[in-house]
Amino acid sequence: MKAILVAVLAAALCGATLRAEDCNLKVVTDASPDFSDMPSLLHSVTSKWPTLKEKVWAMFYWVHLSRRQTTPMIVHGFECTDPIRQFNDYGFAMCSTVSGMNCALWGSMGMKVKFWDIANHTVAECNYDNGWHVYDSAFSAMYTLCDGKTIAAVMDVAQEGACAASNGLKEAGHIAKYHCLTCTSPNGFITGSDGARTLGSMHGAFVGHQYRYYWNNWDGGHHYRLNLREGETYTRTYHALGGDANFFIPNVGEHPEKPSFDPESPQKFGIRGNGVWTFKPLLNDQFQNFAHSTKNVVADAAGLHCQRAGEAGEIVYKITSANVTTSESLVLDYVRKTPADSLRVSVSTNNGISWKEVWAAADGSTPQATAQIAIGADVNGAYDILLKFELLGKAAAEDALLKSVEIKTITEINAKANPKLNIGKNTIYVGQGAQTNSIVLWPDNRPGKYKELLFEEKNIECGFDKEWNYYGWVHPADRKADAYVVYKLDTPRDMTRVTYGGRFSNRYEKNHIDMFHSLDDGKTWTPSYSLTTCEQPWDVLHQESIEIPAGHRSILFKYFMTAGSSIHNVHMEAEYKPVAAEFKPFSVTFTWNEVQADRKLVQRSHTQRIDAVPFTYTIDVGGADHPVMESLAVAMPLNAQEIKTGYSDGKDAGGEKYVHRWMTEGKNLAQGKPVTVSVDPKTKHPLGEKVLTDGVAGPPEAGGNAPTMGLQYDAGKTPEFTVDLGTAQKCGAFRIFITAGWPWSDAFRGEVQDKVEVLTSEDGKDFASRGFVNTNIYKKDVPINFMVQDNEKALGWNFELALPEAVQARYVKYKLTTARWLSVTELQVYDAITYAPFDIRLTLPDAK
């Protein structure tokens, strides 16, 4: 009877419709870059810009938006400087981290790079137009030479200088103080940093410069893999779903000896979001089409069990989590009739090289039961997870039965870099890459860890000492002899391609590092790359992609080192044929919160059924400002007819595509001019009323010592500030910089209730009102060349009134009505401030 059942099931499987798996899916919007992999990112951000200078600026802009200056994410003992991994999963990047990321980005763009320590700070330079140029992405700061156009080099910022901006005064820090493009004003504060950082203090950092000629602190090789099977849903949520260890990757920061912590906790920038994978494989006659591998198991109407009594069977499911996994939970319905029968679950995060049992049906349990299994640390930090279910029916095969399985995987995402929508019309691209599954090995090359994935080694030592400072941790034990490490990677079906490489250090002539692979268990080795140069920096990234002939499911990778070379890390990936590559429809659902004029949020969503790829469509977002993103979900139901398309409220909000604006400031006519103040401040400033026109605006935050930068007033005061320009001049725009003692009202949230009316006069007697400065600021109105602080708040702001036409005036009066304790730090009168439409030129993947 059993033999008949097996034959019937085998026949059924041969004639069954294969369940689908859509591999390497891509969902990209024209409101944010494609962070799938390095080539996709470069194409997305830079392909429409003609010059390297413009390409670098565009990348600088997106790096500013997509990470935050905070405790760096440490992975395998090092800062995570792989840009693709950071942008997709983390976003926690301090100065040295983002400088390494910049080196990786610029190096991929074909430029030479330099990594600099500057006092208690780190920056990176790239080379284009026959010169070096520094971009401080940690603080989102750019500096020019005195021409206002050429991006300065590290040595330019470090030296003394003088020009008209400093009234000819030669002083240290001239470039930093007077020629920053991302500041509140000359000699003011950086706008896009993590706090109130003065331009003067930036020069102090550059004075202590040290070029790390041996070290770029870069990394690479990661790519985002989004695979979707029938019955599977992945929802990325743009905020954290929980605060315990199940929802984040613990960090150790720069001090591994200290306890790990939630990387979001030091500074609340709202970086972390979470994803949720749900997968409920069918356990019917098509169970094999959902599995990674099977052994001695069959299915019938009751569920899954071993094929023959007394012989254990197993089924392995693979979870490719796209973003990094933080935890996993399983719900099983099962049958275990007697204590002699068994049902066990094990997990592997290294492609089955080792397994850990995480659950077993306990003695004394009821014959039919439900188990809820929580898996935390054993999967935390993984991207590929194998779950093995072992069944043994001792007397009868059906006595150990798996009736249903539901797997939920929690991931961590970088909410700052996931696909976004802007207000107005958005274009969405959905496509897919090669229809291959993949397995990645990324060894942890730390002492005590490096052996875990090794297949073979010779003359290897792993560790750090002073003699080998900034070398790779994996190096020859006998430093006068050759060494190598070998890794093995197996796939359940035929390989199609492998990609392998790493980050290497080769310091001495006549030494080298070689990469080999073998498809015949080491009988023969094929060379793919040799690092023979010892040119600086001794920090080389390289990877090779190799097409694999049909019929191979196992490969060895060898990394050979001569005596004076070493390895920082290695990375190996094998692509292989999926169980079923037939395309099946799936859905893409964006959910967002529309910002109303009163700042209240109204949630809306849009679902699109994808019947073929590549496919583009539009989503219209209403409201008064850019939306607050909620989630992005992809789902492939077993029945595609279940997909309901359209807007959640049945309405198309309409609206034109959002266009950025580029701000150009004219001449500040008020700088250095006298001011009269009608009401004494609560605390006298050392400069008196002169502080209001000393040319220093800021700081871009509130509290602390921020109020001491200007004249302070309590709530309910009505001071008037009158600036005498000396002669009647054309005035086109007016600004007043306000920060606060308390409360710290955020202008982006419509919380600033202070009123400022601007009046002008030619004779100082008859004043005409020109209107009120705008304190009701929306993020959509921020010009693209203004870098907002890391906390995305407007706590200290240069509130502006720009006139449609300039007016003639000698006297400019600011009538302030305070609603809180605040401080006015600067008054500015410009001949003009202009805003021009600006195309950020993002390129969707299907664009030529």
PDB file of C-alpha atoms in Angstrom, residues 389-564:
ATOM      1  CA  PHE A 389      12.223  19.839   9.763  1.00  0.00           C
ATOM      2  CA  GLU A 390      13.092  16.231  10.642  1.00  0.00           C
ATOM      3  CA  LEU A 391      10.307  13.655  11.034  1.00  0.00           C
ATOM      4  CA  LEU A 392      10.399  10.055  12.216  1.00  0.00           C
ATOM      5  CA  GLY A 393       7.376   7.823  12.552  1.00  0.00           C
ATOM      6  CA  LYS A 394       8.668   4.777  14.366  1.00  0.00           C
ATOM      7  CA  ALA A 395       5.857   2.250  13.887  1.00  0.00           C
ATOM      8  CA  ALA A 396       4.042   3.979  11.025  1.00  0.00           C
ATOM      9  CA  ALA A 397       5.287   6.775   8.785  1.00  0.00           C
ATOM     10  CA  GLU A 398       2.160   8.866   9.467  1.00  0.00           C
ATOM     11  CA  ASP A 399       2.711   8.800  13.247  1.00  0.00           C
ATOM     12  CA  ALA A 400       4.988  11.880  12.943  1.00  0.00           C
ATOM     13  CA  LEU A 401       3.111  14.327  10.788  1.00  0.00           C
ATOM     14  CA  LEU A 402       3.675  17.970   9.852  1.00  0.00           C
ATOM     15  CA  LYS A 403       0.245  19.413   9.093  1.00  0.00           C
ATOM     16  CA  SER A 404       1.101  23.091   8.509  1.00  0.00           C
ATOM     17  CA  VAL A 405       4.032  25.479   8.765  1.00  0.00           C
ATOM     18  CA  GLU A 406       4.006  29.252   8.978  1.00  0.00           C
ATOM     19  CA  ILE A 407       7.291  31.147   9.097  1.00  0.00           C
ATOM     20  CA  LYS A 408       7.567  34.823  10.046  1.00  0.00           C
ATOM     21  CA  THR A 409      10.908  36.569   9.665  1.00  0.00           C
ATOM     22  CA  ILE A 410      11.649  40.010  11.091  1.00  0.00           C
ATOM     23  CA  THR A 411      14.237  42.120   9.294  1.00  0.00           C
ATOM     24  CA  GLU A 412      15.917  45.452   9.945  1.00  0.00           C
ATOM     25  CA  ILE A 413      15.739  48.158   7.286  1.00  0.00           C
ATOM     26  CA  ASN A 414      17.245  51.603   6.911  1.00  0.00           C
ATOM     27  CA  ALA A 415      14.070  53.667   6.698  1.00  0.00           C
ATOM     28  CA  LYS A 416      16.013  56.637   5.284  1.00  0.00           C
ATOM     29  CA  ALA A 417      16.952  54.854   2.063  1.00  0.00           C
ATOM     30  CA  ASN A 418      14.005  52.604   1.236  1.00  0.00           C
ATOM     31  CA  PRO A 419      11.834  53.486  -1.793  1.00  0.00           C
ATOM     32  CA  LYS A 420       9.937  56.711  -1.168  1.00  0.00           C
ATOM     33  CA  LEU A 421       7.168  58.787  -2.677  1.00  0.00           C
ATOM     34  CA  ASN A 422       7.049  62.545  -3.108  1.00  0.00           C
ATOM     35  CA  ILE A 423       3.993  64.737  -3.086  1.00  0.00           C
ATOM     36  CA  GLY A 424       2.373  64.721  -6.534  1.00  0.00           C
ATOM     37  CA  LYS A 425       2.934  62.191  -9.302  1.00  0.00           C
ATOM     38  CA  ASN A 426       5.435  59.359  -8.763  1.00  0.00           C
ATOM     39  CA  THR A 427       6.646  56.808 -11.283  1.00  0.00           C
ATOM     40  CA  ILE A 428       7.146  53.274  -9.976  1.00  0.00           C
ATOM     41  CA  TYR A 429       9.345  50.744 -11.740  1.00  0.00           C
ATOM     42  CA  VAL A 430       9.001  47.012 -11.107  1.00  0.00           C
ATOM     43  CA  GLY A 431      11.450  44.621 -12.709  1.00  0.00           C
ATOM     44  CA  GLN A 432      13.477  41.528 -12.059  1.00  0.00           C
ATOM     45  CA  GLY A 433      16.996  40.380 -12.651  1.00  0.00           C
ATOM     46  CA  ALA A 434      18.344  36.952 -13.452  1.00  0.00           C
ATOM     47  CA  GLN A 435      15.945  34.151 -12.557  1.00  0.00           C
ATOM     48  CA  THR A 436      18.383  32.496 -10.219  1.00  0.00           C
ATOM     49  CA  ASN A 437      18.437  31.854  -6.524  1.00  0.00           C
ATOM     50  CA  SER A 438      21.667  32.428  -4.639  1.00  0.00           C
ATOM     51  CA  ILE A 439      23.687  31.474  -1.599  1.00  0.00           C
ATOM     52  CA  VAL A 440      26.214  33.799   0.020  1.00  0.00           C
ATOM     53  CA  LEU A 441      29.134  32.994   2.285  1.00  0.00           C
ATOM     54  CA  TRP A 442      30.629  35.948   4.130  1.00  0.00           C
ATOM     55  CA  PRO A 443      33.068  34.602   6.751  1.00  0.00           C
ATOM     56  CA  ASP A 444      33.597  36.392  10.041  1.00  0.00           C
ATOM     57  CA  ASN A 445      37.369  36.875   9.953  1.00  0.00           C
ATOM     58  CA  ARG A 446      37.884  37.551  13.631  1.00  0.00           C
ATOM     59  CA  PRO A 447      39.998  35.519  16.051  1.00  0.00           C
ATOM     60  CA  GLY A 448      37.940  32.590  17.252  1.00  0.00           C
ATOM     61  CA  LYS A 449      35.499  33.024  14.353  1.00  0.00           C
ATOM     62  CA  TYR A 450      37.447  32.688  11.139  1.00  0.00           C
ATOM     63  CA  LYS A 451      37.510  28.869  11.211  1.00  0.00           C
ATOM     64  CA  GLU A 452      33.720  28.469  11.322  1.00  0.00           C
ATOM     65  CA  LEU A 453      33.247  28.385   7.536  1.00  0.00           C
ATOM     66  CA  LEU A 454      36.678  27.096   6.517  1.00  0.00           C
ATOM     67  CA  PHE A 455      36.997  23.959   4.424  1.00  0.00           C
ATOM     68  CA  GLU A 456      40.788  23.896   4.528  1.00  0.00           C
ATOM     69  CA  GLU A 457      43.671  26.123   5.630  1.00  0.00           C
ATOM     70  CA  LYS A 458      47.462  26.224   5.579  1.00  0.00           C
ATOM     71  CA  ASN A 459      49.819  28.355   7.705  1.00  0.00           C
ATOM     72  CA  ILE A 460      47.055  30.719   8.873  1.00  0.00           C
ATOM     73  CA  GLU A 461      46.991  33.052  11.840  1.00  0.00           C
ATOM     74  CA  CYS A 462      44.086  35.348  12.632  1.00  0.00           C
ATOM     75  CA  GLY A 463      44.529  38.406  14.795  1.00  0.00           C
ATOM     76  CA  PHE A 464      45.859  41.905  15.221  1.00  0.00           C
ATOM     77  CA  ASP A 465      49.184  43.085  16.548  1.00  0.00           C
ATOM     78  CA  LYS A 466      51.272  46.237  16.270  1.00  0.00           C
ATOM     79  CA  GLU A 467      53.597  44.772  13.677  1.00  0.00           C
ATOM     80  CA  TRP A 468      50.629  44.079  11.404  1.00  0.00           C
ATOM     81  CA  ASN A 469      48.758  47.331  12.059  1.00  0.00           C
ATOM     82  CA  TYR A 470      46.124  47.932   9.346  1.00  0.00           C
ATOM     83  CA  TYR A 471      46.867  44.578   7.743  1.00  0.00           C
ATOM     84  CA  GLY A 472      44.121  42.061   7.211  1.00  0.00           C
ATOM     85  CA  TRP A 473      43.425  39.883  10.211  1.00  0.00           C
ATOM     86  CA  VAL A 474      43.872  36.677   8.214  1.00  0.00           C
ATOM     87  CA  HIS A 475      47.535  36.305   7.289  1.00  0.00           C
ATOM     88  CA  PRO A 476      50.371  33.762   7.260  1.00  0.00           C
ATOM     89  CA  ALA A 477      51.322  32.466  10.700  1.00  0.00           C
ATOM     90  CA  ASP A 478      54.900  31.978   9.536  1.00  0.00           C
ATOM     91  CA  ARG A 479      55.457  35.314   7.834  1.00  0.00           C
ATOM     92  CA  LYS A 480      58.202  33.878   5.692  1.00  0.00           C
ATOM     93  CA  ALA A 481      56.004  31.154   4.165  1.00  0.00           C
ATOM     94  CA  ASP A 482      52.963  30.963   1.886  1.00  0.00           C
ATOM     95  CA  ALA A 483      49.456  30.377   3.189  1.00  0.00           C
ATOM     96  CA  TYR A 484      45.906  29.838   1.978  1.00  0.00           C
ATOM     97  CA  VAL A 485      42.300  29.414   3.040  1.00  0.00           C
ATOM     98  CA  VAL A 486      39.690  27.328   1.201  1.00  0.00           C
ATOM     99  CA  TYR A 487      35.889  27.566   1.396  1.00  0.00           C
ATOM    100  CA  LYS A 488      33.271  25.201   0.025  1.00  0.00           C
ATOM    101  CA  LEU A 489      29.838  26.167  -1.247  1.00  0.00           C
ATOM    102  CA  ASP A 490      27.120  23.676  -2.248  1.00  0.00           C
ATOM    103  CA  THR A 491      23.838  24.394  -4.039  1.00  0.00           C
ATOM    104  CA  PRO A 492      20.705  22.230  -4.198  1.00  0.00           C
ATOM    105  CA  ARG A 493      20.433  22.640  -7.973  1.00  0.00           C
ATOM    106  CA  ASP A 494      22.833  23.450 -10.810  1.00  0.00           C
ATOM    107  CA  MET A 495      24.928  26.578 -10.444  1.00  0.00           C
ATOM    108  CA  THR A 496      24.835  29.202 -13.176  1.00  0.00           C
ATOM    109  CA  ARG A 497      27.356  31.759 -11.934  1.00  0.00           C
ATOM    110  CA  VAL A 498      29.618  32.449  -8.969  1.00  0.00           C
ATOM    111  CA  THR A 499      30.975  35.779  -7.768  1.00  0.00           C
ATOM    112  CA  TYR A 500      33.816  35.902  -5.295  1.00  0.00           C
ATOM    113  CA  GLY A 501      36.447  38.289  -4.052  1.00  0.00           C
ATOM    114  CA  GLY A 502      37.351  40.326  -1.030  1.00  0.00           C
ATOM    115  CA  ARG A 503      39.356  43.110   0.513  1.00  0.00           C
ATOM    116  CA  PHE A 504      43.080  42.449   0.396  1.00  0.00           C
ATOM    117  CA  SER A 505      46.365  43.951   1.565  1.00  0.00           C
ATOM    118  CA  ASN A 506      49.630  43.426  -0.305  1.00  0.00           C
ATOM    119  CA  ARG A 507      52.452  45.642   0.981  1.00  0.00           C
ATOM    120  CA  TYR A 508      55.719  44.255  -0.343  1.00  0.00           C
ATOM    121  CA  GLU A 509      57.257  43.693  -3.766  1.00  0.00           C
ATOM    122  CA  LYS A 510      57.300  40.163  -5.167  1.00  0.00           C
ATOM    123  CA  ASN A 511      54.351  39.230  -2.937  1.00  0.00           C
ATOM    124  CA  HIS A 512      50.835  38.506  -4.174  1.00  0.00           C
ATOM    125  CA  ILE A 513      47.347  37.293  -3.345  1.00  0.00           C
ATOM    126  CA  ASP A 514      45.682  34.856  -5.770  1.00  0.00           C
ATOM    127  CA  MET A 515      42.088  33.720  -6.198  1.00  0.00           C
ATOM    128  CA  PHE A 516      41.283  30.217  -7.483  1.00  0.00           C
ATOM    129  CA  HIS A 517      38.180  28.061  -7.784  1.00  0.00           C
ATOM    130  CA  SER A 518      37.689  24.355  -8.353  1.00  0.00           C
ATOM    131  CA  LEU A 519      34.680  22.446  -9.678  1.00  0.00           C
ATOM    132  CA  ASP A 520      36.192  18.966  -9.131  1.00  0.00           C
ATOM    133  CA  ASP A 521      36.782  18.918  -5.368  1.00  0.00           C
ATOM    134  CA  GLY A 522      40.246  20.445  -5.608  1.00  0.00           C
ATOM    135  CA  LYS A 523      41.747  18.126  -8.243  1.00  0.00           C
ATOM    136  CA  THR A 524      42.295  21.110 -10.509  1.00  0.00           C
ATOM    137  CA  TRP A 525      42.226  24.829  -9.780  1.00  0.00           C
ATOM    138  CA  THR A 526      41.341  27.670 -12.125  1.00  0.00           C
ATOM    139  CA  PRO A 527      42.960  31.050 -11.403  1.00  0.00           C
ATOM    140  CA  SER A 528      40.735  34.112 -11.687  1.00  0.00           C
ATOM    141  CA  TYR A 529      42.748  37.000 -10.208  1.00  0.00           C
ATOM    142  CA  SER A 530      46.146  37.879  -8.815  1.00  0.00           C
ATOM    143  CA  LEU A 531      46.985  40.991  -6.798  1.00  0.00           C
ATOM    144  CA  THR A 532      50.654  41.605  -7.538  1.00  0.00           C
ATOM    145  CA  THR A 533      50.944  45.353  -7.090  1.00  0.00           C
ATOM    146  CA  CYS A 534      52.023  46.804  -3.779  1.00  0.00           C
ATOM    147  CA  GLU A 535      51.038  50.353  -4.633  1.00  0.00           C
ATOM    148  CA  GLN A 536      49.389  52.428  -1.925  1.00  0.00           C
ATOM    149  CA  PRO A 537      46.843  52.295  -0.501  1.00  0.00           C
ATOM    150  CA  TRP A 538      47.280  48.714   0.654  1.00  0.00           C
ATOM    151  CA  ASP A 539      43.560  48.206   0.850  1.00  0.00           C
ATOM    152  CA  VAL A 540      42.289  46.639  -2.372  1.00  0.00           C
ATOM    153  CA  LEU A 541      38.736  45.604  -3.265  1.00  0.00           C
ATOM    154  CA  HIS A 542      38.259  43.041  -6.014  1.00  0.00           C
ATOM    155  CA  GLN A 543      35.707  40.473  -7.108  1.00  0.00           C
ATOM    156  CA  GLU A 544      35.294  38.165 -10.089  1.00  0.00           C
ATOM    157  CA  SER A 545      32.151  36.716 -11.694  1.00  0.00           C
ATOM    158  CA  ILE A 546      32.456  33.318 -13.333  1.00  0.00           C
ATOM    159  CA  GLU A 547      29.906  31.526 -15.540  1.00  0.00           C
ATOM    160  CA  ILE A 548      29.531  27.888 -14.400  1.00  0.00           C
ATOM    161  CA  PRO A 549      28.870  25.081 -16.916  1.00  0.00           C
ATOM    162  CA  ALA A 550      25.747  22.990 -16.370  1.00  0.00           C
ATOM    163  CA  GLY A 551      25.919  20.045 -14.019  1.00  0.00           C
ATOM    164  CA  HIS A 552      27.856  21.532 -11.089  1.00  0.00           C
ATOM    165  CA  ARG A 553      26.463  21.860  -7.562  1.00  0.00           C
ATOM    166  CA  SER A 554      29.645  22.240  -5.538  1.00  0.00           C
ATOM    167  CA  ILE A 555      32.590  24.620  -5.741  1.00  0.00           C
ATOM    168  CA  LEU A 556      35.755  25.342  -3.767  1.00  0.00           C
ATOM    169  CA  PHE A 557      37.237  28.829  -3.436  1.00  0.00           C
ATOM    170  CA  LYS A 558      40.913  29.278  -2.573  1.00  0.00           C
ATOM    171  CA  TYR A 559      42.589  32.498  -1.449  1.00  0.00           C
ATOM    172  CA  PHE A 560      46.377  32.147  -1.619  1.00  0.00           C
ATOM    173  CA  MET A 561      48.744  34.528   0.188  1.00  0.00           C
ATOM    174  CA  THR A 562      52.474  34.913   0.011  1.00  0.00           C
ATOM    175  CA  ALA A 563      54.405  35.878   3.126  1.00  0.00           C
ATOM    176  CA  GLY A 564      53.839  39.658   3.022  1.00  0.00           C
TER     177      GLY A 564
END
